[in-house]
CSV table of C-alpha atoms and ligand atoms in Angstrom, one decimal:
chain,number,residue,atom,x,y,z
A,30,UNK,CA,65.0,123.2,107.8
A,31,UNK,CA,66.1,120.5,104.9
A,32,UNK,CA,68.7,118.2,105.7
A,33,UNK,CA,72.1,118.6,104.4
A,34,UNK,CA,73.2,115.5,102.3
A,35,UNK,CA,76.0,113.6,102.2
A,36,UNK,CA,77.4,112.1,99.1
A,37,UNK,CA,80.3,109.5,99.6
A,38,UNK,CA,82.9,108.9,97.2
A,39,UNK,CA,84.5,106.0,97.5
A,40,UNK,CA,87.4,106.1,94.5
A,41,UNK,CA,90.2,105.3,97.0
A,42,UNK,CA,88.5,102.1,97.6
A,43,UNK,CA,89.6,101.2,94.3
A,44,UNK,CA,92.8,102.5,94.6
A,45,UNK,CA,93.5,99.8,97.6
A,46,UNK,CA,92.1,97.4,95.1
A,47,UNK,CA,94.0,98.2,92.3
A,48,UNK,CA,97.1,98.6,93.9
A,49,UNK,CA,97.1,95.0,93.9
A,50,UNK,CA,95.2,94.2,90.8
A,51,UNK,CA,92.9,92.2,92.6
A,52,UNK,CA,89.0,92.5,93.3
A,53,UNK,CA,89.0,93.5,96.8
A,54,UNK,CA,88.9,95.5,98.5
A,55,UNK,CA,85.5,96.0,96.2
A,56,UNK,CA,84.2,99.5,95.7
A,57,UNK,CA,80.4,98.0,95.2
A,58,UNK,CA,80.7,96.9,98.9
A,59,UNK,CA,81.4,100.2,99.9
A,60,UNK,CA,78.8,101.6,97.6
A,61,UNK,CA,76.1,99.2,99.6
A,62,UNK,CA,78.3,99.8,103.1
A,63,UNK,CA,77.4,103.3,102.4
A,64,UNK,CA,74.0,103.1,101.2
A,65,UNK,CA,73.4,100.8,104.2
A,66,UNK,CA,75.1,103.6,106.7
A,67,UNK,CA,72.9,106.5,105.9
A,68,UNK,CA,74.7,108.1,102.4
A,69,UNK,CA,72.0,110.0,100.6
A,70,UNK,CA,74.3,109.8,97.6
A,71,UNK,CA,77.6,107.3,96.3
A,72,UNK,CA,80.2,109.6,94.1
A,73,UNK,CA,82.7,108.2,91.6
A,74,UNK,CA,84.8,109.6,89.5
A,75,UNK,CA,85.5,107.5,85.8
A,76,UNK,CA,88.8,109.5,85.2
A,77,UNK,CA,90.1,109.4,81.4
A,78,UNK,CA,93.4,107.0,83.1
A,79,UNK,CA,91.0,104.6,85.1
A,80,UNK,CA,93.4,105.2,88.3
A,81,UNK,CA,90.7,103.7,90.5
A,82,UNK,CA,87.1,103.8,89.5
A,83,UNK,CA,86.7,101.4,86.3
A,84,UNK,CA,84.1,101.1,83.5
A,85,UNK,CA,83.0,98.0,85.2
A,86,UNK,CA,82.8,99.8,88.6
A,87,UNK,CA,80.4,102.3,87.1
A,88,UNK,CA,78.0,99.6,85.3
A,89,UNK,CA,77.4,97.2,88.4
A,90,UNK,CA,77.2,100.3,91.1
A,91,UNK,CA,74.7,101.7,89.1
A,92,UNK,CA,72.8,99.0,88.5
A,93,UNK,CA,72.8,97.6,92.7
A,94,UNK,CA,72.4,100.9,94.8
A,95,UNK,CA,69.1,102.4,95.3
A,96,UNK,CA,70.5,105.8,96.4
A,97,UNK,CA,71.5,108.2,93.8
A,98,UNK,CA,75.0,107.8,92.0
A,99,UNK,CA,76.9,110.9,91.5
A,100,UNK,CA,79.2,110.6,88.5
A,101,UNK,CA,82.3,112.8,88.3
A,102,UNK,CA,83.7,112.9,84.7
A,103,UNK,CA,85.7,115.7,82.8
A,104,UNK,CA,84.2,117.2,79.7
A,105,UNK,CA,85.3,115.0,77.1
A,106,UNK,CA,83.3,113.2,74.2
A,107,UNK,CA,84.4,109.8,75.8
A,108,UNK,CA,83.1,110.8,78.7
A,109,UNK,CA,80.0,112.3,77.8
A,110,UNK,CA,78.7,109.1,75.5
A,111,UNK,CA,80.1,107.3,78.8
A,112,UNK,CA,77.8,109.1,81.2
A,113,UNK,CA,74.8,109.0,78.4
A,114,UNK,CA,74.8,105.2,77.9
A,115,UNK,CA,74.9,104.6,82.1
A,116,UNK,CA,72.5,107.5,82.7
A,117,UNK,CA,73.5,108.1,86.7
A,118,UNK,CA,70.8,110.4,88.3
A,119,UNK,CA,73.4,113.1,88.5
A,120,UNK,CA,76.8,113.9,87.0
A,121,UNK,CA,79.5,116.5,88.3
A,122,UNK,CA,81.9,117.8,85.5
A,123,UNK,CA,85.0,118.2,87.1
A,124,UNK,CA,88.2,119.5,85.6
A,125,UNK,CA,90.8,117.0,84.9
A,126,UNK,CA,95.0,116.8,84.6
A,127,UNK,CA,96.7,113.9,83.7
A,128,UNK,CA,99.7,114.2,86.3
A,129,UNK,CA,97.5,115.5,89.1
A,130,UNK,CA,97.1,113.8,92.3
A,131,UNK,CA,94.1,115.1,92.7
A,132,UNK,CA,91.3,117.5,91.5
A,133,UNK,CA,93.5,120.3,92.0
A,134,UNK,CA,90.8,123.1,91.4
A,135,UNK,CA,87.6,124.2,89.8
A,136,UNK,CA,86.1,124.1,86.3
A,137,UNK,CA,87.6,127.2,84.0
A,138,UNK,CA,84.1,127.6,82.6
A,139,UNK,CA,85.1,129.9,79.6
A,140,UNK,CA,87.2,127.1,78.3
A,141,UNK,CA,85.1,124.5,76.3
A,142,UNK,CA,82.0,127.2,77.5
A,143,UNK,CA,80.0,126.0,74.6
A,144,UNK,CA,80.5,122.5,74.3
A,145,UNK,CA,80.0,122.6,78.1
A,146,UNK,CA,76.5,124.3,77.4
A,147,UNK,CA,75.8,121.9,75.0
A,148,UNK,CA,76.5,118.7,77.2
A,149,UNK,CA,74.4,120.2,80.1
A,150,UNK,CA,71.6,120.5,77.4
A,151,UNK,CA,72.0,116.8,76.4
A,152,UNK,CA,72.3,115.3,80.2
A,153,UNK,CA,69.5,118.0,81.4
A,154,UNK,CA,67.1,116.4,78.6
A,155,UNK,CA,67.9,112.8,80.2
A,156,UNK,CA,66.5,114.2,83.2
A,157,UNK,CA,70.1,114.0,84.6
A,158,UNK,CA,70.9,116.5,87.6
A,159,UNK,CA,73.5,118.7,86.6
A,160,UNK,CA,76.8,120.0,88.8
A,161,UNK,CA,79.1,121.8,88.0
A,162,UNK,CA,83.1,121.9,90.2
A,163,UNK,CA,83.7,125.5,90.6
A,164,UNK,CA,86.1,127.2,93.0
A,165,UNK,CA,84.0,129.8,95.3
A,166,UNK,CA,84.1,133.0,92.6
A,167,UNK,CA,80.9,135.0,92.0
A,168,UNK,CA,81.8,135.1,87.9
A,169,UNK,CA,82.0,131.2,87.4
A,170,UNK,CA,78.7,131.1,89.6
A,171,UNK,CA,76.9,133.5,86.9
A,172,UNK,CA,78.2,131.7,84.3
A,173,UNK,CA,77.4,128.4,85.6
A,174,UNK,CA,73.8,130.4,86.1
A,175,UNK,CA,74.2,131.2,81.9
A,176,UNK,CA,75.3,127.6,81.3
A,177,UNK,CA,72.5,125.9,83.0
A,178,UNK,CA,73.5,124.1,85.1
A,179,UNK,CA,71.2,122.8,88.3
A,180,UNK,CA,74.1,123.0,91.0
A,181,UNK,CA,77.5,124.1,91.5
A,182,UNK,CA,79.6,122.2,94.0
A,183,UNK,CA,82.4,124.8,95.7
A,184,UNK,CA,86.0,122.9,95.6
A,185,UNK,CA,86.8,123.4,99.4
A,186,UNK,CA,90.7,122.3,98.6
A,187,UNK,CA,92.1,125.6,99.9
A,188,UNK,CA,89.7,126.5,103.0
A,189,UNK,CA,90.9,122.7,104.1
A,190,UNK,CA,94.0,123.4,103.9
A,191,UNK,CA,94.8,126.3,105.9
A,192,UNK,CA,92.3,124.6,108.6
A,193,UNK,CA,94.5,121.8,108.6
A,194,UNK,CA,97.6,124.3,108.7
A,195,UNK,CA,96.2,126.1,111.3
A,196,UNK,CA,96.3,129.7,109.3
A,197,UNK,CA,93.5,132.0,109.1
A,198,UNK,CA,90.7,130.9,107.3
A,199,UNK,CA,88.7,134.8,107.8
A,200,UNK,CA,89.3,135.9,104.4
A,201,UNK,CA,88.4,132.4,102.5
A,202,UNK,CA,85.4,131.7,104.5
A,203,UNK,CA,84.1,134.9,103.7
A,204,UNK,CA,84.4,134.6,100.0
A,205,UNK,CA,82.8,131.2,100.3
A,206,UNK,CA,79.9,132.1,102.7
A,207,UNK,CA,79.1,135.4,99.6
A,208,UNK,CA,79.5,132.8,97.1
A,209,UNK,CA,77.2,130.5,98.8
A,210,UNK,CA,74.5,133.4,99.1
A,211,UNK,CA,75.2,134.6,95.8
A,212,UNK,CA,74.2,131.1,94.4
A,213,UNK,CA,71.2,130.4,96.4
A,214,UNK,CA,69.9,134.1,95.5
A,215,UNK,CA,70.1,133.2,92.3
A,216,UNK,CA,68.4,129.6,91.8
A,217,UNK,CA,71.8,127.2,92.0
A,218,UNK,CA,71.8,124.5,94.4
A,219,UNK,CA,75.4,124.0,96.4
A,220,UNK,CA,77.4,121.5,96.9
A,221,UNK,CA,80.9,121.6,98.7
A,222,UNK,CA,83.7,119.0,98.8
A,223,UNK,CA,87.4,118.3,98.5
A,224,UNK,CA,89.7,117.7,101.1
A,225,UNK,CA,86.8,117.9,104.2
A,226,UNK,CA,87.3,116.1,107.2
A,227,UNK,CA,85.3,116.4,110.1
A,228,UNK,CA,86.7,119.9,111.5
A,229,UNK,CA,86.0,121.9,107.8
A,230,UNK,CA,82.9,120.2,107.3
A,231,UNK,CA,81.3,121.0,110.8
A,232,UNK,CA,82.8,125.3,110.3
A,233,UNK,CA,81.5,124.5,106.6
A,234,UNK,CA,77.9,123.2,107.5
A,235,UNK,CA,77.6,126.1,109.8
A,236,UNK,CA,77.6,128.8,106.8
A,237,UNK,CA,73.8,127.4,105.9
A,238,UNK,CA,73.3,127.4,102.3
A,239,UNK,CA,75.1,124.1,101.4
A,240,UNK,CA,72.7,121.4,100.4
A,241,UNK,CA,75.0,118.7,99.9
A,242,UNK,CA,78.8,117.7,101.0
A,243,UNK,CA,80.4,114.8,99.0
A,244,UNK,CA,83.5,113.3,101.3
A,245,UNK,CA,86.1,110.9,99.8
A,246,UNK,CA,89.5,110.9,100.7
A,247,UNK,CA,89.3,111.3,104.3
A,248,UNK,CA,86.1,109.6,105.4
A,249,UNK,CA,87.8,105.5,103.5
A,250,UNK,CA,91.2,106.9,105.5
A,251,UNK,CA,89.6,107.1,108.7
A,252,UNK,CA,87.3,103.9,108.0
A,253,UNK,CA,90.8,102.3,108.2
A,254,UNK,CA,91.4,103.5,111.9
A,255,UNK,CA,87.8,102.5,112.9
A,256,UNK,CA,87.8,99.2,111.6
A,257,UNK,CA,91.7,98.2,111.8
A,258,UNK,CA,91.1,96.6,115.4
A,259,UNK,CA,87.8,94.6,114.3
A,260,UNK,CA,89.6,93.5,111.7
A,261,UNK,CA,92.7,92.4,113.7
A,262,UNK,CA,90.6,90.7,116.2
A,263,UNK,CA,89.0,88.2,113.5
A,264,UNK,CA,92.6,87.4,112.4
A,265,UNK,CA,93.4,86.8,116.0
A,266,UNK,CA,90.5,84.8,116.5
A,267,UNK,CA,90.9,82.8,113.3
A,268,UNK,CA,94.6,82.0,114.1
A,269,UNK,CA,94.6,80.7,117.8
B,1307,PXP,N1,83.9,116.6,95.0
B,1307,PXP,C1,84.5,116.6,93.8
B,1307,PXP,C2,83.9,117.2,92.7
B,1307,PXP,C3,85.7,115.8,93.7
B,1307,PXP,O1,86.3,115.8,92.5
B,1307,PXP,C4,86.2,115.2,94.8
B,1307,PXP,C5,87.5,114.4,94.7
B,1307,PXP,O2,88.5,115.2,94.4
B,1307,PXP,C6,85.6,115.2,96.0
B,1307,PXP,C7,84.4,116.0,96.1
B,1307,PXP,C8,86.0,114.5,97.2
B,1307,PXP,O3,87.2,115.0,97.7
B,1307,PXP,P1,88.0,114.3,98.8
B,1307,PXP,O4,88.3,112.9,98.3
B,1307,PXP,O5,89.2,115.1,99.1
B,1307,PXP,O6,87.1,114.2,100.0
């Protein structure tokens, strides 16, 4: 059976960094932390506000990790000339809101649906591997089909959620688990990711089907917790 891969994004290493406008902590050190660790792929996301990964982040991560780079960018000219000139082995077009926090949900595909077809045209012919950020719905995975794109990647926000709440997940797994099928039946690759931590992305892997999970958010949180008392040790080494 082929090994599920895991792509770790490591934005909110440069949101510790830029909180303080400094260079550390630096997000190419995680990039070769992860690479180092096992990651099959690095993800960043060049948002259009720059609220952690930078232009500069982009050029030297591409250029010093071996493993594949996963660039996450909305579909926007900048962007796209962006993601041309860097060529990263695969980009994810993601949908994107100034005042979110977050991702909040999947692509709308009919919006933009033919400058979308015509971007993953351009990156497909730069032997770039296509994703598409698509909440699990059977219509956005045929027209992701129609737009040609190699991969969807489900956005997992809500199944997260209500594991993390507690609630019944029956209803949302189920429509996840047909998606899943749905895409695989008809030639997509999947990917899943947003808000996983280790209890959704052990029920998640357990559907079958996924070939690829990218973690951000809670995997640099809970780096902090395994670290913090290495860290504090040096410090109380250094200072006796
Ligand atoms: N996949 C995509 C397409 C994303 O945009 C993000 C970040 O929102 C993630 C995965 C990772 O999500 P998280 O940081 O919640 O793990």
């Amino acid at each position: 059976m082929e090994k599920i891969r895991l792509g770790v994004n490591i934005d909110h290493v440069a949101t510790v960094r830029n909180a303080r406008g400094e260079n550390y902590p630096s997000p190419l050190r995680a990039a070769k932390i992860a690479e180092a660790s096992g990651a099959d792929s690095v993800t960043i996301h060049l948002r259009e506000d720059r609220r952690h990964i930078k232009d500069n982040d982009l050029k030297i991560i591409k250029r010093k990790i071996k493993i594949p780079l996963n660039l996450e960018i909305a579909a926007t000219n900048e962007m796209v000339n962006i993601a041309l000139k860097r060529k990263p082995p695969f980009i994810c077009i993601v949908p994107e809101k100034r005042r979110e926090i977050t991702t909040e949900g999947g692509l709308n595909l009919n919006y933009k649906r033919n400058y979308l077809k015509k971007i993953i045209g351009k990156f497909k012919s730069k032997k770039i591997r296509v994703s598409l950020f698509i909440e699990p719905s059977i219509k956005d995975i045929k027209l992701s089909k129609f737009l040609k794109a190699d991969c969807i990647e489900i956005h997992t926000g809500k199944i997260c959620r209500l594991i993390n709440l507690g609630k019944n997940t029956k209803k949302e797994l189920l429509k996840i688990k047909k998606a899943v099928n749905f895409a695989n039946e008809i030639g997509l690759e999947v990917h899943a990711g947003h808000g996983l931590n280790y209890k959704s992305a052990k029920i998640l892997s357990s559907l079958r089907g996924i070939k690829e999970f990218n973690i951000g958010h809670f995997l640099i949180g809970e780096s902090i917790f395994i670290g913090l008392s290495k860290c504090i040790n040096n410090f109380k080494k250094i200072l006796k």
